[in-house]
Amino acid sequence: MSKMKIYLASLLLAAASLVANAQENVPLEVFAQNPSFSSMKISPDGKHIAATYPIEDQVRLAILKADTFEPVYQYYFGDKDQVAQYWWANNDRILMRTAIKTGQYAQRFIDPRIWAADIGGKVKVVFNEYANVSIHDMLPEDEQHILINSNHEKRQFTNLYKLNVYTGKMLKIADNPFKYARMLYNTENEPVFALESDEDTGETRVWRREEGKDWAIFDRFPPFKGKNYAGSMVPISMHPDGDKVYLLSDQETATRSLWLYNMATKEKTLVYENETVDVSPVFEKLPNWEEARLVAVTFDDGVRQRVYLEPDSAAAQEYAALSGAFPGSYVATVNQTEDANKVILEVRSDRNPGMFFAFNRDNFEVKYLTKQYENLDPERMASVEPISFTARDGLKIHGYLTVPNGKEAKDLPLVVYVHGGPHGPRDWWGYDPYAQAIASRGYALLQINYRGSGGYGKEFEQMGFGKWGQEMQDDLTDGTLWAVEEGIADPDRLCIFGGSYGGYASLMGVVKEPDLYKCAIGYVGVYDLLLMKDTGNVAERLDWGLDYLDEALGDDPAKLKEISPHYHVDKIKASVFIVHGGRDEQAHYDNALNIRKEFERHNKPLKWMWKNTEGHGFAAPENRLDLMREMIAFLDENIGEK
């Protein structure tokens, strides 16, 4: 195994078929399009592959022969529905769920029903309840049944059921005693841990049941990482020996780390920690293993990395060989056959949104299948490099720099691209269609994981609470100035752009630093924090939403006005472009309508885009294309070629 080689076959990829002149701009349609193949799964016996693909506004499910990629059959659900999720129930039967279009929304919503069909056969509903349902176990040794989690009997309680994939009959396997809870079961499908979410406070309570005893509290923590968050212990998987459980915990480490908890001795052992960023588990199943095991962790400390818990194991050596076959990319298993000998791989990078390969463990051959985006050539995309700088108060800040393909990182027009959230999300190394579209027209982009971003440990995230428009904004300013001081950015050609919180920060950037940026683009942004506390789904739909907003924003009306762009339009010197959807309930659409009136009141010019059917982010490809075209025209006008 140590000398294992991966043989690459059929790796013509798209490069041989693309004839576009490298000197021409990549068409913006390439960045706005839906994927040609968004997902792919091999059948348990390895004879067929199921894959989702779009036709106009439809997403259909194709069944293909695994050896030739020949189409066998396709499933689709009419004009309003599209295939959103699917699973192989056995070698011949496929399960599907759809996403449906309702009313005037461009976005689609998951239909809870589960459909089933034999290959080439008629589709039948086998789960027809209005409920939250998820697949728990495909039961590979039982061709007629799967295990599901569902709350169809009692809305507040999610129980475990055995579902017949032919008749739709259900048998309850285990009761869940807790409201809004998900369970962790042992190999006998007995619940041993429960994660309960309090509907009033949002608090998560982790319960444990020891054999022969009642349920007892194992841990509890608030719904967000504010001042009352002291860390958490979340059980994620039973250890193969049955008396231990893997935890993700940040109680004793600065970041979320992997731990092993002995249920008999109640001792907790650190398995893996990255001192900078949080880690996530990786499960794999190799031939001769009865089930998948937790074998590695992955984390994004700069680029995405994977570390195996046993570095000399067969799994680690195999992954090293696969990674060596795709330098500069991240390789992940999508699914595999029941015997684990045939595997569907997905390969991604900063320039590549995804390609699918078939990996045969019998002969270590990797065969190219298809690209997620048919017309996208990774060689023509821009590279994304991790960066870091020191903020004015000494805090180290991380981020990413995208440099246009073929350009030197010197004296470039720069767009500071701000992620949303803000508390919890972060920017990652990888492909981003908006960043690539903008970079394709000659602009560099700087993405900054400002304080308050997720993924860098609890203290870093806590630093953002109560700091909107203040230190969080200063991090963006300091990052911009760093790019100028490094000679990367032309100080006279700077713009700031972002969505959701990023839209807020973009407008706040040109309020707070009126002479720094030449333009700002606010996309589905929040501009009035007083309005945010009264209107929108954070304040209105979450019982603990106002508690979150009080801690994230503060509760002093005068202070909220001070850090709201809506009340400071008169200070703005830069050109501004506001983009919003008429169905947005997250950053409520009144934010855009109201600030538009402020621009009119102050006789200031404003570029405007309104898409009535869109919600919090544009879902329709034609609307994304329109946005990209107008954004680039706006950038060209304000920070384009001198």
XYZ file of C-alpha atoms in Angstrom:
642
model
C 0.000 0.000 0.000
C 2.890 2.368 0.714
C 3.879 2.223 -2.973
C 0.316 2.629 -4.205
C -0.043 4.600 -7.394
C -3.194 6.141 -8.753
C -3.671 5.602 -12.469
C -5.508 8.433 -14.201
C -7.603 7.444 -17.189
C -9.720 9.517 -19.577
C -8.311 12.750 -18.182
C -8.939 14.811 -21.259
C -11.356 16.752 -19.068
C -12.746 19.849 -20.670
C -9.470 21.358 -21.802
C -9.441 19.431 -25.056
C -13.007 20.379 -25.894
C -12.752 24.079 -25.095
C -11.805 26.143 -28.116
C -12.405 29.614 -26.705
C -9.694 32.141 -27.335
C -7.799 32.581 -24.079
C -7.501 36.287 -24.832
C -11.274 36.778 -24.821
C -13.222 37.390 -21.634
C -14.977 34.382 -20.171
C -18.711 34.933 -20.819
C -20.519 35.951 -17.639
C -23.091 33.233 -18.361
C -20.411 30.748 -17.283
C -20.438 32.203 -13.760
C -24.210 32.705 -13.484
C -25.267 29.273 -14.761
C -26.663 26.420 -12.711
C -24.413 23.343 -12.600
C -24.583 20.848 -15.464
C -24.303 18.010 -12.937
C -24.770 19.073 -9.338
C -24.404 15.648 -7.703
C -23.671 12.029 -8.528
C -24.046 8.705 -6.643
C -23.125 5.144 -7.581
C -25.507 2.237 -6.879
C -24.635 -0.311 -4.173
C -23.597 -2.912 -6.790
C -21.675 -0.370 -8.879
C -23.657 -0.941 -12.083
C -25.442 2.415 -12.256
C -24.829 6.058 -11.429
C -27.591 8.502 -10.505
C -26.946 12.159 -11.333
C -28.931 15.391 -11.164
C -28.784 17.757 -14.131
C -30.759 20.829 -15.279
C -32.945 21.338 -18.326
C -34.033 24.983 -18.413
C -35.777 25.528 -15.049
C -35.901 21.806 -14.251
C -33.486 19.630 -12.308
C -33.949 16.009 -13.314
C -32.459 12.753 -12.111
C -30.678 10.619 -14.691
C -29.790 6.954 -14.275
C -26.607 6.114 -16.198
C -24.647 2.933 -16.830
C -21.568 3.168 -14.657
C -19.175 1.610 -17.176
C -20.222 3.586 -20.277
C -22.053 6.613 -18.822
C -24.941 5.758 -21.183
C -28.336 7.126 -20.069
C -30.831 4.487 -18.957
C -33.741 6.522 -17.601
C -34.628 9.943 -16.229
C -37.079 11.212 -13.608
C -38.670 14.644 -13.454
C -41.658 16.115 -11.653
C -43.231 18.722 -13.899
C -42.752 22.455 -14.203
C -42.830 23.437 -10.528
C -40.864 20.613 -8.903
C -37.279 19.495 -9.317
C -35.214 16.671 -7.866
C -33.355 18.021 -4.841
C -32.226 14.931 -2.902
C -31.912 11.256 -3.742
C -30.575 7.970 -2.345
C -30.073 4.422 -3.590
C -32.376 2.213 -1.502
C -30.903 -0.902 -3.143
C -29.393 -1.851 -6.499
C -32.620 -1.237 -8.424
C -34.629 1.260 -6.389
C -34.033 4.978 -5.989
C -35.539 7.375 -3.428
C -36.117 11.052 -4.242
C -37.272 14.306 -2.665
C -38.182 17.393 -4.627
C -37.816 21.142 -4.237
C -40.978 23.005 -5.142
C -41.711 26.493 -6.389
C -44.447 28.327 -4.525
C -46.123 31.626 -5.243
C -43.890 34.327 -6.667
C -40.660 33.122 -5.049
C -37.643 32.391 -7.255
C -36.257 30.175 -4.483
C -37.476 26.622 -4.050
C -38.447 24.818 -0.849
C -37.938 21.146 0.020
C -41.061 18.985 -0.187
C -41.029 16.561 2.792
C -42.491 13.678 0.763
C -40.249 10.786 -0.282
C -40.767 9.265 -3.718
C -39.502 5.849 -4.809
C -39.106 4.067 -8.137
C -37.359 1.088 -9.653
C -34.973 1.931 -12.480
C -37.268 2.716 -15.399
C -40.352 2.216 -13.254
C -43.240 4.343 -12.109
C -42.668 6.842 -9.302
C -44.631 6.255 -6.087
C -44.901 8.245 -2.862
C -43.673 6.141 0.075
C -43.647 8.915 2.681
C -46.550 11.324 2.382
C -46.511 13.325 5.597
C -46.049 17.035 6.168
C -43.112 16.678 8.530
C -39.428 17.181 9.088
C -37.867 13.959 7.847
C -34.294 12.791 7.333
C -32.634 9.517 6.362
C -30.998 7.858 9.370
C -29.699 4.586 7.890
C -30.060 3.017 4.435
C -29.919 -0.504 5.977
C -27.760 -1.976 3.185
C -28.495 -5.555 4.267
C -32.270 -4.978 4.064
C -33.397 -4.190 0.505
C -36.954 -3.344 1.525
C -36.424 -0.911 4.392
C -34.577 2.193 5.521
C -34.546 4.038 8.843
C -35.859 7.605 8.941
C -36.188 10.343 11.551
C -39.601 11.997 11.403
C -41.889 14.177 13.502
C -45.113 13.351 11.617
C -46.872 11.886 14.678
C -46.067 14.750 17.028
C -44.637 17.934 15.561
C -42.317 18.588 18.495
C -40.905 15.053 18.746
C -38.699 13.403 16.112
C -38.797 9.614 16.402
C -36.988 6.789 14.601
C -38.987 4.676 12.124
C -38.396 1.775 9.782
C -39.894 2.647 6.375
C -40.757 0.101 3.681
C -39.480 1.617 0.419
C -42.039 -0.360 -1.616
C -45.252 -0.092 0.405
C -44.643 3.034 2.503
C -45.530 1.213 5.723
C -43.745 2.465 8.847
C -42.784 0.873 12.139
C -41.616 2.982 15.067
C -38.216 1.824 16.298
C -37.435 4.347 19.035
C -39.225 7.177 20.828
C -37.614 10.548 21.311
C -38.535 11.940 24.753
C -37.336 15.485 24.010
C -38.834 18.319 22.003
C -37.017 19.456 18.866
C -34.208 16.991 19.500
C -31.980 14.827 17.364
C -30.658 11.571 18.704
C -27.410 9.644 18.592
C -28.004 5.884 18.591
C -25.761 2.926 19.359
C -25.396 -0.079 17.042
C -28.631 -1.557 18.447
C -30.503 1.647 17.513
C -30.913 2.537 21.168
C -30.700 6.288 21.867
C -27.698 7.159 24.018
C -27.461 10.920 23.460
C -30.040 13.571 22.600
C -29.524 17.151 21.437
C -32.596 19.135 22.433
C -33.272 22.669 21.223
C -35.382 24.867 23.493
C -37.985 26.607 21.326
C -38.182 29.620 23.649
C -34.553 30.328 24.494
C -32.766 28.504 21.660
C -30.561 26.782 24.238
C -29.198 23.370 23.239
C -29.323 20.743 25.946
C -27.283 17.588 25.436
C -28.745 14.613 27.290
C -27.118 11.266 27.995
C -28.772 8.036 29.060
C -26.642 5.469 30.812
C -27.786 1.878 30.733
C -30.420 1.286 33.399
C -30.649 4.978 34.308
C -32.792 7.974 33.407
C -31.687 10.692 31.026
C -29.286 13.231 32.575
C -27.847 16.529 31.361
C -24.469 16.075 29.669
C -23.988 19.679 28.504
C -25.944 22.826 27.687
C -25.079 25.940 25.695
C -26.793 29.020 24.195
C -27.816 29.317 20.509
C -25.049 31.764 19.612
C -21.500 32.397 20.756
C -22.118 35.578 22.714
C -21.034 36.528 26.220
C -22.806 33.547 27.846
C -21.141 30.952 25.633
C -18.386 29.090 27.464
C -17.970 26.216 25.041
C -19.885 23.085 24.142
C -19.562 19.300 23.966
C -21.463 17.802 21.027
C -21.463 14.011 20.516
C -21.136 13.184 16.815
C -20.388 9.467 16.461
C -20.031 6.304 18.484
C -16.562 4.763 18.595
C -16.380 1.255 17.038
C -15.786 -0.368 20.443
C -19.204 0.854 21.615
C -18.259 2.350 24.987
C -16.767 5.594 23.715
C -18.149 8.502 21.729
C -16.466 11.160 19.618
C -17.190 14.758 20.591
C -16.630 18.120 18.993
C -15.823 20.500 21.825
C -14.335 23.932 22.460
C -14.692 23.916 26.236
C -11.003 23.334 26.939
C -9.523 24.524 23.653
C -9.699 27.865 21.874
C -11.123 26.211 18.759
C -13.586 23.383 18.148
C -11.530 20.205 18.464
C -12.071 16.452 18.269
C -12.288 14.542 21.547
C -12.960 10.952 22.614
C -15.222 10.479 25.634
C -15.164 7.251 27.638
C -18.753 6.656 28.762
C -17.697 4.279 31.537
C -14.972 6.390 33.145
C -16.342 9.779 31.962
C -12.837 10.761 30.892
C -12.343 13.000 27.862
C -9.210 12.700 25.699
C -8.097 15.231 23.086
C -7.760 13.531 19.700
C -6.974 16.480 17.419
C -6.765 20.259 17.756
C -5.834 23.018 15.333
C -4.988 26.094 17.378
C -6.166 28.539 14.692
C -9.358 27.099 13.204
C -12.171 24.674 14.011
C -12.009 21.086 12.763
C -14.710 18.848 11.279
C -14.861 15.032 11.179
C -14.269 12.862 8.099
C -15.946 9.452 7.884
C -14.792 6.740 5.479
C -15.543 3.108 4.760
C -12.845 0.885 3.273
C -13.278 -2.645 1.888
C -13.855 -5.241 4.629
C -15.144 -2.583 7.038
C -18.721 -3.200 8.145
C -19.508 0.492 8.460
C -17.983 3.929 8.032
C -15.552 5.124 10.682
C -14.275 8.499 11.781
C -10.772 8.407 10.331
C -9.696 12.024 9.845
C -10.419 15.681 10.437
C -10.593 18.478 7.921
C -10.036 22.179 8.511
C -9.507 25.428 6.616
C -6.331 26.996 7.966
C -5.644 28.875 4.752
C -6.392 26.164 2.176
C -8.494 23.120 3.052
C -6.489 20.338 4.673
C -7.148 16.822 5.890
C -5.266 15.049 8.687
C -5.716 11.338 9.403
C -5.890 10.143 12.990
C -3.630 7.209 12.055
C -1.103 8.657 9.579
C 0.221 5.243 8.505
C -3.197 3.665 7.953
C -4.426 2.348 4.613
C -6.972 5.171 4.466
C -4.269 7.814 4.978
C -1.978 6.313 2.332
C -4.813 6.062 -0.155
C -5.765 9.693 0.379
C -2.156 10.823 0.019
C -1.999 9.059 -3.351
C -5.286 10.592 -4.495
C -4.226 14.068 -3.394
C -0.960 13.611 -5.257
C -2.920 12.883 -8.414
C -4.736 16.219 -8.070
C -2.177 18.768 -6.827
C -3.648 22.016 -5.597
C -7.096 20.455 -5.170
C -9.192 18.961 -2.399
C -10.464 15.418 -2.963
C -13.608 14.148 -1.215
C -15.639 10.943 -1.347
C -19.223 11.470 -2.521
C -20.412 7.877 -2.104
C -19.347 4.334 -2.881
C -20.567 0.814 -3.547
C -21.606 -1.438 -0.713
C -18.290 -3.319 -0.871
C -16.465 0.050 -0.964
C -14.429 -0.956 -4.022
C -15.928 1.613 -6.397
C -16.035 5.238 -5.310
C -17.381 8.504 -6.692
C -14.901 11.299 -5.975
C -15.403 15.035 -6.175
C -12.348 17.201 -6.818
C -12.511 20.940 -6.071
C -10.134 23.875 -5.840
C -10.080 27.659 -5.828
C -10.353 27.599 -9.636
C -12.517 24.514 -10.004
C -16.081 24.323 -8.606
C -16.112 20.556 -8.941
C -15.362 17.549 -11.142
C -16.544 13.966 -10.647
C -14.301 10.922 -10.970
C -14.799 7.168 -10.568
C -12.135 5.542 -8.394
C -11.698 1.764 -8.555
C -9.930 0.426 -5.484
C -9.319 -2.946 -7.189
C -6.835 -1.507 -9.681
C -6.362 2.033 -8.273
C -7.654 3.592 -11.476
C -9.252 7.036 -11.442
C -11.536 7.753 -14.399
C -12.899 11.178 -15.282
C -16.710 11.307 -15.412
C -17.847 14.904 -15.852
C -17.613 18.485 -14.635
C -20.190 20.214 -12.491
C -20.064 23.229 -14.812
C -19.826 22.122 -18.414
C -18.538 25.371 -19.942
C -16.112 26.368 -17.204
C -12.384 25.972 -17.819
C -10.459 26.000 -14.501
C -7.293 27.087 -16.306
C -8.941 30.411 -17.106
C -10.062 31.087 -13.549
C -8.266 33.266 -11.005
C -6.189 31.838 -8.174
C -7.152 32.426 -4.537
C -4.360 32.770 -1.981
C -4.599 32.870 1.828
C -3.399 36.114 3.406
C -3.146 37.564 6.902
C -2.490 40.964 8.419
C -2.460 42.635 11.813
C -5.369 44.900 12.720
C -4.804 48.255 14.415
C -5.306 46.734 17.870
C -2.835 43.892 17.255
C -5.348 41.162 16.399
C -4.292 38.800 13.610
C -6.861 38.674 10.810
C -7.001 36.060 8.055
C -8.498 36.224 4.601
C -8.076 35.506 0.899
C -6.757 37.414 -2.103
C -8.040 36.654 -5.603
C -5.760 37.906 -8.373
C -6.991 38.032 -11.989
C -5.604 35.253 -14.160
C -2.426 36.365 -15.907
C -2.018 39.508 -13.764
C 0.675 40.385 -11.253
C -0.561 41.280 -7.762
C 0.577 44.862 -8.160
C -1.281 48.166 -8.416
C -4.599 46.481 -9.228
C -8.124 47.828 -8.872
C -9.426 46.097 -5.751
C -12.872 44.999 -4.604
C -13.157 44.232 -0.891
C -15.694 41.373 -0.899
C -17.392 41.078 2.512
C -19.098 37.875 3.666
C -22.471 37.808 5.391
C -23.556 36.458 8.757
C -21.736 37.987 10.380
C -21.505 35.783 13.474
C -20.725 32.198 12.498
C -20.106 32.266 8.721
C -16.651 32.855 7.264
C -14.884 33.004 3.919
C -13.195 29.834 2.656
C -10.554 28.901 0.137
C -12.471 27.737 -2.897
C -14.400 28.704 -5.985
C -16.822 31.640 -5.718
C -18.815 32.589 -8.850
C -19.123 36.290 -7.990
C -15.438 36.626 -7.133
C -14.420 34.813 -10.306
C -16.787 36.866 -12.469
C -15.338 40.113 -11.118
C -11.741 38.835 -11.351
C -12.322 37.794 -14.969
C -12.677 41.498 -15.802
C -9.334 42.449 -14.277
C -10.231 43.231 -10.654
C -8.503 41.774 -7.603
C -10.691 40.782 -4.649
C -9.909 40.764 -0.953
C -12.045 38.627 1.369
C -11.512 39.271 5.072
C -12.544 37.083 7.979
C -13.085 40.020 10.311
C -13.566 39.502 14.067
C -16.958 37.926 14.673
C -16.512 35.479 11.798
C -16.953 31.810 12.579
C -14.392 29.050 12.291
C -11.573 30.726 14.248
C -12.655 29.742 17.732
C -15.184 31.036 20.221
C -13.210 34.058 21.444
C -12.652 35.380 17.928
C -16.361 35.074 17.173
C -17.318 36.675 20.502
C -15.141 39.697 19.683
C -17.673 40.753 17.060
C -20.708 40.999 19.314
C -21.600 44.625 19.912
C -18.950 45.749 17.414
C -20.948 46.289 14.221
C -19.728 49.449 12.501
C -16.829 49.635 14.938
C -13.948 47.154 15.316
C -15.552 44.783 12.806
C -15.612 47.618 10.283
C -12.088 48.660 11.215
C -10.847 45.168 10.305
C -12.158 45.698 6.769
C -10.532 49.122 6.598
C -7.246 47.760 7.925
C -7.317 44.941 5.376
C -7.904 47.419 2.580
C -5.002 49.583 3.761
C -2.806 46.476 4.059
C -3.467 45.681 0.378
C -2.518 49.249 -0.546
C 0.634 49.238 1.603
C 1.702 45.902 0.103
C 1.450 47.429 -3.364
C -1.319 45.022 -4.375
C -4.068 47.620 -4.688
C -4.186 50.981 -6.406
C -5.309 53.400 -3.638
C -7.361 55.362 -6.158
C -9.315 52.317 -7.359
C -10.963 50.703 -4.350
C -14.531 49.436 -4.041
C -16.366 47.463 -1.344
C -19.083 44.870 -2.012
C -20.991 42.312 0.018
C -24.275 40.585 0.683
C -26.474 40.540 3.810
C -24.156 41.763 6.605
C -21.661 42.320 3.797
C -24.124 44.778 2.274
C -24.330 46.580 5.607
C -20.537 46.708 5.894
C -20.184 47.969 2.322
C -22.447 50.951 2.968
C -20.958 51.499 6.423
C -17.516 51.448 4.819
C -18.281 54.451 2.617
C -19.962 56.211 5.559
C -17.078 55.691 7.971
C -14.260 56.031 5.413
C -15.687 58.473 2.849
C -12.321 59.094 1.175
C -11.104 55.482 1.007
C -13.501 53.764 -1.393
C -14.642 55.047 -4.763
C -17.765 52.856 -4.755
C -19.884 50.435 -2.744
C -22.306 47.660 -3.713
C -24.902 46.637 -1.142
C -26.488 43.285 -2.029
C -29.540 42.180 0.030
C -28.108 44.238 2.863
C -29.290 45.605 6.201
C -28.948 49.375 6.415
C -31.156 50.370 9.371
C -30.419 48.467 12.578
C -33.471 49.938 14.318
C -35.597 48.448 11.540
C -33.752 45.136 11.838
C -34.838 44.838 15.466
C -38.490 45.290 14.515
C -38.831 43.718 11.071
C -37.544 40.560 9.405
C -37.395 36.884 10.265
C -34.613 37.158 12.864
C -36.717 39.443 15.057
C -40.133 38.004 14.193
C -39.716 34.244 13.783
C -37.177 33.307 16.426
C -38.307 33.484 20.043
C -34.723 34.227 21.015
C -34.100 36.467 17.995
C -34.349 39.718 19.951
C -31.898 38.403 22.553
C -29.463 37.683 19.733
C -29.972 41.110 18.176
C -29.583 42.873 21.536
C -26.229 41.208 22.053
C -25.040 41.436 18.440
C -26.113 45.045 17.884
C -26.751 46.551 21.307
C -29.997 48.021 22.639
C -29.297 51.769 22.691
C -31.397 53.430 19.924
C -28.994 56.357 19.646
C -26.047 54.003 19.227
C -27.928 51.933 16.645
C -28.557 55.086 14.614
C -24.887 55.973 14.868
C -23.847 52.658 13.273
C -26.654 52.455 10.678
C -25.815 53.634 7.119
C -29.455 54.669 6.643
C -28.969 57.699 8.911
C -25.674 58.858 7.361
C -26.315 59.003 3.628
C -25.258 62.658 3.713
C -21.686 61.573 4.577
C -21.311 59.318 1.540
C -19.026 60.544 -1.257
C -18.664 57.241 -3.128
C -20.913 55.907 -5.886
C -23.431 53.405 -4.494
C -25.286 50.465 -6.069
C -28.155 48.895 -4.058
C -29.427 45.414 -5.032
C -32.366 43.709 -3.334
C -35.093 41.085 -3.699
C -38.756 41.891 -3.162
C -39.318 38.667 -1.173
C -36.407 39.107 1.228
C -37.528 38.544 4.817
C -34.015 38.075 6.219
C -32.576 41.488 5.437
C -36.072 42.862 5.017
C -36.669 44.574 1.683
C -37.748 47.753 3.502
C -34.039 48.303 4.224
C -33.446 48.915 0.522
C -36.641 50.856 -0.148
C -36.054 53.163 2.800
C -32.410 53.947 2.092
C -33.353 54.664 -1.514
C -35.620 57.418 -0.188
C -32.711 58.779 1.850
C -30.548 59.028 -1.258
C -33.387 60.872 -3.007
C -33.866 63.168 -0.007
C -30.191 64.120 -0.055
C -30.150 64.477 -3.862
C -27.459 61.826 -4.153
C -27.214 59.529 -7.192
C -27.954 55.837 -6.633
C -27.718 52.848 -8.944
C -30.622 50.478 -8.226
C -31.585 46.871 -8.949
C -34.808 45.293 -7.690
C -35.905 41.714 -8.457
C -39.426 41.222 -7.216
C -39.406 37.387 -7.033
C -36.060 37.023 -5.279
C -35.476 36.521 -1.574
C -32.261 36.717 0.430
C -29.878 36.205 -2.481
C -30.692 35.696 -6.153
C -31.707 32.151 -7.107
C -32.639 32.523 -10.786
C -29.647 32.283 -13.185
C -30.997 35.108 -15.349
C -31.114 37.393 -12.303
C -27.594 36.433 -11.239
C -26.409 37.175 -14.769
C -28.132 40.556 -14.750
C -26.510 41.359 -11.404
C -23.035 40.363 -12.603
C -23.364 42.457 -15.749
C -24.526 45.530 -13.856
C -21.920 45.111 -11.104
C -19.083 44.941 -13.589
C -20.417 47.930 -15.524
C -20.572 49.807 -12.204
C -17.004 48.801 -11.316
C -15.748 49.732 -14.778
C -17.302 53.168 -14.424
C -15.831 53.840 -10.993
C -12.527 51.952 -10.662
C -11.898 50.604 -14.155
C -8.929 51.164 -16.424
C -7.382 54.603 -16.003
